Short mmCIF file of C-alpha atoms and ligand atoms in Angstrom, two decimals:
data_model
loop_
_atom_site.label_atom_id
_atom_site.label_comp_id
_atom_site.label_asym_id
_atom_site.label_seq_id
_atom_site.Cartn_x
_atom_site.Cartn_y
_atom_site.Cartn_z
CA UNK A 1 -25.51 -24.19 27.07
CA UNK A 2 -27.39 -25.92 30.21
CA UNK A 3 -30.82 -25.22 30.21
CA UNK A 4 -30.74 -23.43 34.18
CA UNK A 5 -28.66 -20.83 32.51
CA UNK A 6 -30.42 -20.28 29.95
CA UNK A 7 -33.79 -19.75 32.09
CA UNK A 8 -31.82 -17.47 33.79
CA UNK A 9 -31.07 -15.79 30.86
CA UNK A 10 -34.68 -15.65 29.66
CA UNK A 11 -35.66 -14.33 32.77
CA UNK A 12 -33.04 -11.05 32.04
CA UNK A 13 -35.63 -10.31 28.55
CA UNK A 14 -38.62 -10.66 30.40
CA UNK A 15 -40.39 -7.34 30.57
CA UNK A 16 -43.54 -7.09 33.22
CA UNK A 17 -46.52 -5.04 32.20
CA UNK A 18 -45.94 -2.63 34.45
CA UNK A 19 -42.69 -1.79 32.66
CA UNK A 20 -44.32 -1.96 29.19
CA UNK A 21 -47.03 0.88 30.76
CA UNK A 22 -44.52 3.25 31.93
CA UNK A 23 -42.37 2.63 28.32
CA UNK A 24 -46.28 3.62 26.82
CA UNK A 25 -46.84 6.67 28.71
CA UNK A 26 -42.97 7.51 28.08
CA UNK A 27 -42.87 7.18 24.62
CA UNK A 28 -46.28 9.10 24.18
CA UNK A 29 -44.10 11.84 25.82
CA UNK A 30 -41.09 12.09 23.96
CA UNK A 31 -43.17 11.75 20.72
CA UNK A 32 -45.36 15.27 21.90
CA UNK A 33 -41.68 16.66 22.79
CA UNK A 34 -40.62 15.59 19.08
CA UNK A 35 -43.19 17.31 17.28
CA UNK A 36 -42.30 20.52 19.52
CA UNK A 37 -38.94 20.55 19.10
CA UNK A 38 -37.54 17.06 16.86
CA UNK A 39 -33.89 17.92 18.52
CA UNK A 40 -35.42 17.54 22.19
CA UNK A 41 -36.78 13.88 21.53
CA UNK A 42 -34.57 10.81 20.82
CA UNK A 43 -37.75 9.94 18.53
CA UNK A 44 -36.64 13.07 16.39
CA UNK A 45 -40.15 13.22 14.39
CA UNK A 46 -39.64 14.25 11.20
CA UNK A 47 -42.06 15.36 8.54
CA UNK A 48 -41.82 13.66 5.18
CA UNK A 49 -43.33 16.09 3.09
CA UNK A 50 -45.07 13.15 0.85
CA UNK A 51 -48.58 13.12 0.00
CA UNK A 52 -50.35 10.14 -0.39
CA UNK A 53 -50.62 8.41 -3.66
CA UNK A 54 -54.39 8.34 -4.79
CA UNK A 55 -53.50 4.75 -6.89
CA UNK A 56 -53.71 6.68 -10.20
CA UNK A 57 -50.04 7.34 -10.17
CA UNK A 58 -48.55 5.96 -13.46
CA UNK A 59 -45.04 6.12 -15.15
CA UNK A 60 -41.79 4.52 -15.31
CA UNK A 61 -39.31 5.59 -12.62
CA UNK A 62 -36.16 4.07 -11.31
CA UNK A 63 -36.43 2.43 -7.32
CA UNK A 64 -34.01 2.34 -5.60
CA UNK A 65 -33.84 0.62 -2.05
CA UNK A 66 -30.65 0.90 0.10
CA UNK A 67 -31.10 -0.71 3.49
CA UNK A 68 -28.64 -2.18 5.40
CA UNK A 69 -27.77 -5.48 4.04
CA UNK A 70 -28.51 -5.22 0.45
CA UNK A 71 -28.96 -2.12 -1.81
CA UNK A 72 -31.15 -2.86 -5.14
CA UNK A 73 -32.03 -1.33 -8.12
CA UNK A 74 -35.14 -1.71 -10.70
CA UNK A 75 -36.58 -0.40 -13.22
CA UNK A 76 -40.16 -0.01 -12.67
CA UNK A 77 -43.69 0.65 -14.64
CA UNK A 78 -46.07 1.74 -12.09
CA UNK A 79 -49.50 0.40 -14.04
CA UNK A 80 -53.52 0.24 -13.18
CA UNK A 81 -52.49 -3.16 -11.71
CA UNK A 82 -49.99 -2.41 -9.77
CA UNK A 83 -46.19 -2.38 -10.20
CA UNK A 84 -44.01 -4.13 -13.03
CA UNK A 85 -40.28 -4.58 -12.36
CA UNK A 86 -38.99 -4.43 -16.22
CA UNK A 87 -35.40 -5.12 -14.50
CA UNK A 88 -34.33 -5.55 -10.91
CA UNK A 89 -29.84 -5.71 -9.64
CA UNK A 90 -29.56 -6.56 -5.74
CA UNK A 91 -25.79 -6.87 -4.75
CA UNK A 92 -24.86 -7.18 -0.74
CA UNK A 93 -23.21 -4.26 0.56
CA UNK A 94 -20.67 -6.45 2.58
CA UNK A 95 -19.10 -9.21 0.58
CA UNK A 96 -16.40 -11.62 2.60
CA UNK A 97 -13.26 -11.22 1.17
CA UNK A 98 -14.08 -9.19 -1.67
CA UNK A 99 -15.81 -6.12 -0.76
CA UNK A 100 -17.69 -3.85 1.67
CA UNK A 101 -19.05 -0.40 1.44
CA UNK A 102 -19.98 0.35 5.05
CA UNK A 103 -16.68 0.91 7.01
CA UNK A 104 -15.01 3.41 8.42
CA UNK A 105 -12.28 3.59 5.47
CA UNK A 106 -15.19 3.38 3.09
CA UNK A 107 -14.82 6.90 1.03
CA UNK A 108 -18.51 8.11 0.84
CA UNK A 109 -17.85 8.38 -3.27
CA UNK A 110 -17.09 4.80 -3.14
CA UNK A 111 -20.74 3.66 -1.85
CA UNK A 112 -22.08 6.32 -4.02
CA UNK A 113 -20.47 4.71 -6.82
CA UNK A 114 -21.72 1.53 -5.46
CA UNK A 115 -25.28 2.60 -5.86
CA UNK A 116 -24.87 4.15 -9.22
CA UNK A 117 -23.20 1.07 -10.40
CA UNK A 118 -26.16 -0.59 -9.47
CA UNK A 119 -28.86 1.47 -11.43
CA UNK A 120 -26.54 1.43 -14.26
CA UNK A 121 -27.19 -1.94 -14.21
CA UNK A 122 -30.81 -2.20 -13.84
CA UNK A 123 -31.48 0.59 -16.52
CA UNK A 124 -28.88 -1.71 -19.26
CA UNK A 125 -30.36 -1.83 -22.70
CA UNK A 126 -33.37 0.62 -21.82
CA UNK A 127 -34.13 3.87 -23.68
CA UNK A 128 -32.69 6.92 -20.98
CA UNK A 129 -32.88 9.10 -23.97
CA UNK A 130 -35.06 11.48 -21.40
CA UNK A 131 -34.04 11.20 -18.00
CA UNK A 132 -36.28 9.03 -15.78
CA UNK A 133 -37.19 9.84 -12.32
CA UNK A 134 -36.29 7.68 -9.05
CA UNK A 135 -37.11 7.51 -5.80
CA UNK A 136 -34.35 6.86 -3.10
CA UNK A 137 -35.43 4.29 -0.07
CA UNK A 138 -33.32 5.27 2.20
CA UNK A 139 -33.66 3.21 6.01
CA UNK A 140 -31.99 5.78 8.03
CA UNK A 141 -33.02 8.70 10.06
CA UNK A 142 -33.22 12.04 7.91
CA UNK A 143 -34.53 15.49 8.38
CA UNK A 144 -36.51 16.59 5.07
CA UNK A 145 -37.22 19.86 3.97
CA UNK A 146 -38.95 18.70 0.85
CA UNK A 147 -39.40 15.42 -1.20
CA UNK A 148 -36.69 15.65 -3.37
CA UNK A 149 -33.48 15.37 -0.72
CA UNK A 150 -32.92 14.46 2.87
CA UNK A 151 -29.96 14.99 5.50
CA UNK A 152 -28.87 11.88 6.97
CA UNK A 153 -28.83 12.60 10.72
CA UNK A 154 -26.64 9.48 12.06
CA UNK A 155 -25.78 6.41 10.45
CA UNK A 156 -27.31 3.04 12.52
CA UNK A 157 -27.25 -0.69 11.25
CA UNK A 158 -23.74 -0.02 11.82
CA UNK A 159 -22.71 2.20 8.63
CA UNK A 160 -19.74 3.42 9.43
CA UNK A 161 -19.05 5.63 6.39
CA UNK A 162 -17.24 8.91 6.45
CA UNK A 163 -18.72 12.47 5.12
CA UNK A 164 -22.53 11.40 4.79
CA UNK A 165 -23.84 12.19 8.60
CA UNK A 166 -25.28 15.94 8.11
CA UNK A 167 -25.11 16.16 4.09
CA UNK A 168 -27.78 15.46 1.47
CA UNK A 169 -27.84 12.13 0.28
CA UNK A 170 -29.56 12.45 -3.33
CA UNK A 171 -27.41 15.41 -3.90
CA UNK A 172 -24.16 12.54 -3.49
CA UNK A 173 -26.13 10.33 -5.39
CA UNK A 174 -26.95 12.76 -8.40
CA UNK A 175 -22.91 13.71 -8.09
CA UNK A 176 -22.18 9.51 -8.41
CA UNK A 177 -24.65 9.00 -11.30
CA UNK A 178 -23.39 11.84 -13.40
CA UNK A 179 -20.11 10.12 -12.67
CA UNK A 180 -21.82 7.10 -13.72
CA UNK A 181 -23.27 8.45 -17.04
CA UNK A 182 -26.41 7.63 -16.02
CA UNK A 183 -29.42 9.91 -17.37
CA UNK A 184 -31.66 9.41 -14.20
CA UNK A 185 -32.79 12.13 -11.86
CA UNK A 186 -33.52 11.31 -8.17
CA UNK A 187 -36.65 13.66 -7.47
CA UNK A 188 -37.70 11.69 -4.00
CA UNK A 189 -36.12 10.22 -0.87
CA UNK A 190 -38.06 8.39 1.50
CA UNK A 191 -37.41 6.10 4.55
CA UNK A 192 -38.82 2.29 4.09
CA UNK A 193 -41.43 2.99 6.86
CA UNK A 194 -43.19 5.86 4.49
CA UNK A 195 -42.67 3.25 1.77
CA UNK A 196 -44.43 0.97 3.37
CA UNK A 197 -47.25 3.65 3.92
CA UNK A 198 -47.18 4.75 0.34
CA UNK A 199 -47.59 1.30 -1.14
CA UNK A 200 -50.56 0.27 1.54
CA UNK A 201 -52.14 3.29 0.63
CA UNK A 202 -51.55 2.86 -3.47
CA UNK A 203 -53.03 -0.59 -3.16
CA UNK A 204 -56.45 0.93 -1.38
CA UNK A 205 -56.71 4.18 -1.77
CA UNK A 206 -58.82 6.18 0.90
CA UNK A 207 -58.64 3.69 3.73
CA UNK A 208 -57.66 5.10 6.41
CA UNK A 209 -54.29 3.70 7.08
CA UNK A 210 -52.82 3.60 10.67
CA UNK A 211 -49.72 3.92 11.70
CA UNK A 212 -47.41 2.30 9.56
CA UNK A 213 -44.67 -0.51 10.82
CA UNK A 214 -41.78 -1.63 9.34
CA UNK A 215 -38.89 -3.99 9.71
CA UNK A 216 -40.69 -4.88 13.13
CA UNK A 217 -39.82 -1.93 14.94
CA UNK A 218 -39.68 1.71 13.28
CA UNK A 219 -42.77 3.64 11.97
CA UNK A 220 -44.57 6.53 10.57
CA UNK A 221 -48.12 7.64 10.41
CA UNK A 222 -50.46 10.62 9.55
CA UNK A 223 -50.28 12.88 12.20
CA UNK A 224 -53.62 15.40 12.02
CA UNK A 225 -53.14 17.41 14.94
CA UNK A 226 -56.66 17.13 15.99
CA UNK A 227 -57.69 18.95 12.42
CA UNK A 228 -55.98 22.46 13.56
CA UNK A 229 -53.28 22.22 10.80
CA UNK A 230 -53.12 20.17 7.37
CA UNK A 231 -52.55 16.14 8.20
CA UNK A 232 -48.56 15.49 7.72
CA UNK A 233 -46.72 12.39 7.47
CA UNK A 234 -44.38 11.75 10.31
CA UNK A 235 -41.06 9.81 10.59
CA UNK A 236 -40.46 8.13 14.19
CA UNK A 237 -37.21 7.11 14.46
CA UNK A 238 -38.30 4.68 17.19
CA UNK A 239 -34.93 2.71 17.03
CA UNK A 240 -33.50 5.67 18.84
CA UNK A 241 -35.72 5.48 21.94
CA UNK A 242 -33.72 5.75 24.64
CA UNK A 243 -34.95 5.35 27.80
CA UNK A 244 -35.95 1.08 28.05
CA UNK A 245 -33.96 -0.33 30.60
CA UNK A 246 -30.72 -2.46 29.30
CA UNK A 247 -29.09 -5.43 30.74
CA UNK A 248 -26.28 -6.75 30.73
CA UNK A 249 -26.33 -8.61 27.24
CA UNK A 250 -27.82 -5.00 25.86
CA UNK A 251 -24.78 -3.27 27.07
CA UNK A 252 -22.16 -5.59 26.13
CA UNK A 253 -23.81 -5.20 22.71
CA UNK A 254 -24.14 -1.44 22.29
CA UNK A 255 -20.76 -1.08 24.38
CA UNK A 256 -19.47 -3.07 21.13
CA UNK A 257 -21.31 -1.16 18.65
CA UNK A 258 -20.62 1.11 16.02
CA UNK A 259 -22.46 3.75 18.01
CA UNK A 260 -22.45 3.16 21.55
CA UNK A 261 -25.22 4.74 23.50
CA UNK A 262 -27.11 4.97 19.78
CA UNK A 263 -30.37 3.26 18.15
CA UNK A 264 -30.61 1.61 22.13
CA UNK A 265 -33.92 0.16 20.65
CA UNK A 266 -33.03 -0.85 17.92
CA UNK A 267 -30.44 -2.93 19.23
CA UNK A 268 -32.67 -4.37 21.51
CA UNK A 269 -36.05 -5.01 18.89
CA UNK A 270 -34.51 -5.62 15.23
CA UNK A 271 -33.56 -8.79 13.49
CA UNK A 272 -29.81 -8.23 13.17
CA UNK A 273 -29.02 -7.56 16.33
CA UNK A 274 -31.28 -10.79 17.52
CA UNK A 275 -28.82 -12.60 16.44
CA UNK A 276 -26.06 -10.65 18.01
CA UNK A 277 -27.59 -10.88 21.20
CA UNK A 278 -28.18 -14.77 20.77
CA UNK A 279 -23.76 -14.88 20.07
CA UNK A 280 -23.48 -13.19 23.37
CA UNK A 281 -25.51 -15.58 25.12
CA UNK A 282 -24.38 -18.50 23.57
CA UNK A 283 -20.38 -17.23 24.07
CA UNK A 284 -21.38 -16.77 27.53
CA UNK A 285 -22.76 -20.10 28.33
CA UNK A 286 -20.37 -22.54 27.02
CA UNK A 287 -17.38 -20.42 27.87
CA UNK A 288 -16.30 -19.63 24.31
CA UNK A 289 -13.27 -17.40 23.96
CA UNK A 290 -14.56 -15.97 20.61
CA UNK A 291 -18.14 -14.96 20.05
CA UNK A 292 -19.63 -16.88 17.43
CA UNK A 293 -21.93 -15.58 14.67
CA UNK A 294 -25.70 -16.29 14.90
CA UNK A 295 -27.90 -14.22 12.59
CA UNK A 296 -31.65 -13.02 13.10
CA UNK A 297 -32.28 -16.09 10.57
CA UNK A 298 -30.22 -18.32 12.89
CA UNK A 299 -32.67 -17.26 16.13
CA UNK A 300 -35.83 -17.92 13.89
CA UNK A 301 -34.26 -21.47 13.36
CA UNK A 302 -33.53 -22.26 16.63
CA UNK A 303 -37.09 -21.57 17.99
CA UNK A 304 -37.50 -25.14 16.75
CA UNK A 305 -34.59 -26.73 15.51
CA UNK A 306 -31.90 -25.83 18.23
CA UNK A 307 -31.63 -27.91 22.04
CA UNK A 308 -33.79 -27.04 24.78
CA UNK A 309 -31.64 -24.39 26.06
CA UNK A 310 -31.55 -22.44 22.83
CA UNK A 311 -35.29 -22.40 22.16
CA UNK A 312 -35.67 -21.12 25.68
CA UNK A 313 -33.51 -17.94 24.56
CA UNK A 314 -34.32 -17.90 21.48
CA UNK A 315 -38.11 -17.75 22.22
CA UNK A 316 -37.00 -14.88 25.01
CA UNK A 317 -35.67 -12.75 22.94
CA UNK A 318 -38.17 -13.14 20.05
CA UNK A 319 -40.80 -12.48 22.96
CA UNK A 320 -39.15 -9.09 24.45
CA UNK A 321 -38.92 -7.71 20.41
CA UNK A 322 -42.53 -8.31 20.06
CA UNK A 323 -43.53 -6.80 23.29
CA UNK A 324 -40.95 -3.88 22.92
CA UNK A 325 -42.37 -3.39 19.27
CA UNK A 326 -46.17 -3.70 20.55
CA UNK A 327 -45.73 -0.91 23.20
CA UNK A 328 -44.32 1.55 20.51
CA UNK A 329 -46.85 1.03 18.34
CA UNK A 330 -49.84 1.11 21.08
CA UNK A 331 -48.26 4.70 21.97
CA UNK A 332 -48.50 5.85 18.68
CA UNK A 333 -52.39 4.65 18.12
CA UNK A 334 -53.40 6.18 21.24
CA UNK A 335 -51.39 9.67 20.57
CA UNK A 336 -53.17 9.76 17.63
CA UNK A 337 -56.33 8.98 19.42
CA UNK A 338 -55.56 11.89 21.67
CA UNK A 339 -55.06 14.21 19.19
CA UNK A 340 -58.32 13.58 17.29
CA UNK A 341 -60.05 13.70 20.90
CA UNK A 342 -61.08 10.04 20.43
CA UNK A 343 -62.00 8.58 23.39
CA UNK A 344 -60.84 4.90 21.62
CA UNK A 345 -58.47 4.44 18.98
CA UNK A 346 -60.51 4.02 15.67
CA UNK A 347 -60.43 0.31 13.59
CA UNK A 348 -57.77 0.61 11.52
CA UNK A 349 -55.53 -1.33 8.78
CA UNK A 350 -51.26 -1.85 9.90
CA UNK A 351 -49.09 -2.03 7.03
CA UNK A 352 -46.36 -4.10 8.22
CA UNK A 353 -43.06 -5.26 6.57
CA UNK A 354 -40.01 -6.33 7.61
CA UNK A 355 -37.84 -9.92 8.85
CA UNK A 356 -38.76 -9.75 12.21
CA UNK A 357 -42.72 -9.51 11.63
CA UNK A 358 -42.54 -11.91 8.31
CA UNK A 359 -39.99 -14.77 9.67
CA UNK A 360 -39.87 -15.11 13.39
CA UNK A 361 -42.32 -17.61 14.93
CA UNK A 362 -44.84 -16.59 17.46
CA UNK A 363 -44.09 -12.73 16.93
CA UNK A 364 -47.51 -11.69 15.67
CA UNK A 365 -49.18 -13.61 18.58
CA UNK A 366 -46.89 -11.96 21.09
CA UNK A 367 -47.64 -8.51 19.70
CA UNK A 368 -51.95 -8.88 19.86
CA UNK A 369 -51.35 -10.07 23.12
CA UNK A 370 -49.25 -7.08 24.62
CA UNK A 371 -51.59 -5.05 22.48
CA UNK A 372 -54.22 -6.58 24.94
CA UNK A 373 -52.99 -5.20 27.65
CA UNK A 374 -52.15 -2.24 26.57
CA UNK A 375 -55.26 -1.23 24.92
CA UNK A 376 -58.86 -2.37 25.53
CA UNK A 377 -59.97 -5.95 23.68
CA UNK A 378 -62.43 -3.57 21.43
CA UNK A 379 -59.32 -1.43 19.78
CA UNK A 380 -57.17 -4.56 19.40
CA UNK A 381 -60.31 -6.40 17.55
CA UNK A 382 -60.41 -3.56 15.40
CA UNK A 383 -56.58 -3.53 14.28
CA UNK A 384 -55.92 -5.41 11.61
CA UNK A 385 -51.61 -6.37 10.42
CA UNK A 386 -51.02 -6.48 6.78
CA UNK A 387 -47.61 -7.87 5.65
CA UNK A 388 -46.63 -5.35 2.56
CA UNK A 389 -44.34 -6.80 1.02
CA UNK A 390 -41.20 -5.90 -1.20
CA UNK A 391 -42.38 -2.09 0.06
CA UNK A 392 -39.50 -0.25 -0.22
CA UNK A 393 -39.72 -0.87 -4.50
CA UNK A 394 -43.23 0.22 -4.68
CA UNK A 395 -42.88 3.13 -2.14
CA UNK A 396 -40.05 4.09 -4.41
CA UNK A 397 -41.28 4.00 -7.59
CA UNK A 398 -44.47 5.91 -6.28
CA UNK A 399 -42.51 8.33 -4.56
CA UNK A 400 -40.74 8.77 -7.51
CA UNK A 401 -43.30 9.65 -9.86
CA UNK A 402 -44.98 12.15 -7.32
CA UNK A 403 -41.69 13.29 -7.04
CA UNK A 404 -41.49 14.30 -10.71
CA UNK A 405 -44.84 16.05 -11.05
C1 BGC B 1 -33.36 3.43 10.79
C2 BGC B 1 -34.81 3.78 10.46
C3 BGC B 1 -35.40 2.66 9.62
C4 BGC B 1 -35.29 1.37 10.38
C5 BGC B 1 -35.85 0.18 9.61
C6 BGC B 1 -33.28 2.07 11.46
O1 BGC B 1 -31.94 1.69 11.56
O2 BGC B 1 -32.77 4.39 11.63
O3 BGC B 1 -34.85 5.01 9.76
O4 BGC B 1 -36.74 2.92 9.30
O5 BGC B 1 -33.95 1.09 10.68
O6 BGC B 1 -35.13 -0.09 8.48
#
């Protein structure tokens, strides 16, 4: 790749301020028109219908975390100190050559099975003699009508499975682990941004915790409609945003997709497709006839290990996720703002998790910055970004036992 196409290319991801104000006000929008009406907003907004943990929760449970590269299972004591994993199974959902439970000709018994399998596994040699609880992290956009079950709305991270979209997923997981002859009884379901909340707020309990940000781009948060109705956690599905401007890499992309026209910002913020994008560019300018395979790990890399040319992308695109990501999460402090009738968004702790925020080099210092001009230098001083890590276990396990009472 010469380096005068790839600062051409760099050039495509830049995004002026001006743009990232109008994506502000935008998003501030379609967040208002999702807490109307969640089927008018490609946000959706959904309540979660957790409460927070107080940190006194206690109890073994069962968390399990199914994202979209690995599912795992443990077998967890939730204690004074925190969380002990007794026993802990991870297995990649896509295996070369052997196996994969995300296509299209995937039956939706045979992940089910999958993930049953797995907390058979984890719960080997325990006592089940009375069924334990768990608590289902589950990273794709649901409507709840209660802790206990959620309706997947769409597959993204390019699950492709038949016969889940629209049904309840605990209810096919209770079905596989009867199969299973497992005595465990999901009583939660949560997505990994609410675990992330739940764990933050288990580790200090009464801080006021902001909005919540995981996996570098999606998030939830307390909504409190300015005190008028009881405070609610909220789901944004903020990897369905649809109204960023694409170019010409981002549509090749989506075109190829899955779900064209689906998750637009997601495809254009998160890790995995990072790396996608960096394939495109890289087919593109040495002429390749196939497209090879960079991951989100791979773009991290090249930041400082790969020729001039690559850093320049690679630093381009890690630069438009972070400013993408900042402007979401600006819009979602200063709606909250709003609806306290805060003149300035309060101090407040981010819980953070996720590849893109942990791994990629100069993300956290491209985030304050669009912060900075986005908000005034007083809120961003006051924000503070804590990693929590291995979330989705602890939000499980918490949700879990809440769950069960
Ligand atoms: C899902 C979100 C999830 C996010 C991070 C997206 O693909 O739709 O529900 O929170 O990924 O894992």
């Amino acid at each position: 790749m010469k380096k005068i196409f790839a600062e051409r290319v760099a050039r495509m991801f830049d995004v002026p301020d001006a743009q990232l104000r109008e994506g502000m006000t935008d998003f501030m929008k379609e967040m208002e028109r999702g807490l109307r009406d969640p089927k008018t907003s490609t946000l959706y907004m959904e309540p979660c219908y957790v409460a927070l943990p107080t940190g006194k929760e206690r109890g073994r449970a069962v968390a399990l975390d199914f994202g979209g590269t690995n599912a795992r299972a443990s077998l967890v004591d939730l204690a004074a100190d925190g969380l002990r994993v007794v026993r802990q199974v991870a297995r990649p959902l896509r295996k070369a050559g052997a196996y994969d439970v995300t296509t299209r000709t995937t039956t939706r018994e045979e992940l089910f099975d999958f993930l049953a399998s797995l907390v058979a596994e984890a719960l080997a040699g325990s006592d089940t003699a009375q069924a334990l609880p768990l608590g289902h992290t589950f990273s794709y956009g649901t409507h709840q009508e209660d802790l206990h079950d959620a309706r997947l709305i769409v597959w993204s991270k390019e699950i492709a499975v038949p016969g889940v979209e629209g049904e309840l997923v605990n209810a096919l997981l209770a079905d596989a682990l009867r199969r299973e002859h497992v005595n465990v009884k999901p009583t939660a379901i949560l997505n990994d941004t609410v675990a992330v909340l739940l764990a933050a707020a288990f580790r200090s309990p009464g801080t006021a915790i902001g909005t919540i940000y995981a996996t570098g781009f999606n998030s939830c948060y307390l909504e409190t409609f300015g005190g008028k109705q009881p405070p609610m956690v909220y789901n944004i599905e903020t990897g369905s945003y649809g109204h960023f401007p694409q170019n010409d890499y981002d549509r090749a992309l989506d075109a190829a997709s899955a779900k064209p026209g689906a998750q637009r910002l997601e495809k254009q913020i998160s890790g995995r497709y990072l790396g996608e994008l960096m394939s495109r560019i890289v087919q593109d300018g040495d002429g390749l006839g196939e497209i090879p395979v960079f991951t989100g790990e791979d773009v991290s890399r090249l930041v400082a290990e790969g020729s001039e040319a690559e850093q320049i992308v690679a630093r381009a695109l890690i630069r438009r996720s972070a400013r993408l990501a900042a402007m979401t999460l600006a819009a979602v402090l200063r709606h909250r703002a709003d609806a306290d009738g805060e003149a300035r968004i309060a101090p407040q702790p981010l819980a953070i998790d996720g590849s893109v925020f942990e791994h990629m080099p100069g993300i956290k210092e491209a985030m304050r910055e669009t912060l900075s001009t986005l908000l005034s230098p007083e809120e961003v001083d006051g924000l503070t970004f804590t990693l929590e890590k291995d979330a989705s276990g602890t939000g499980a396990a918490i949700a879990a036992v809440l769950g069960s009472n």
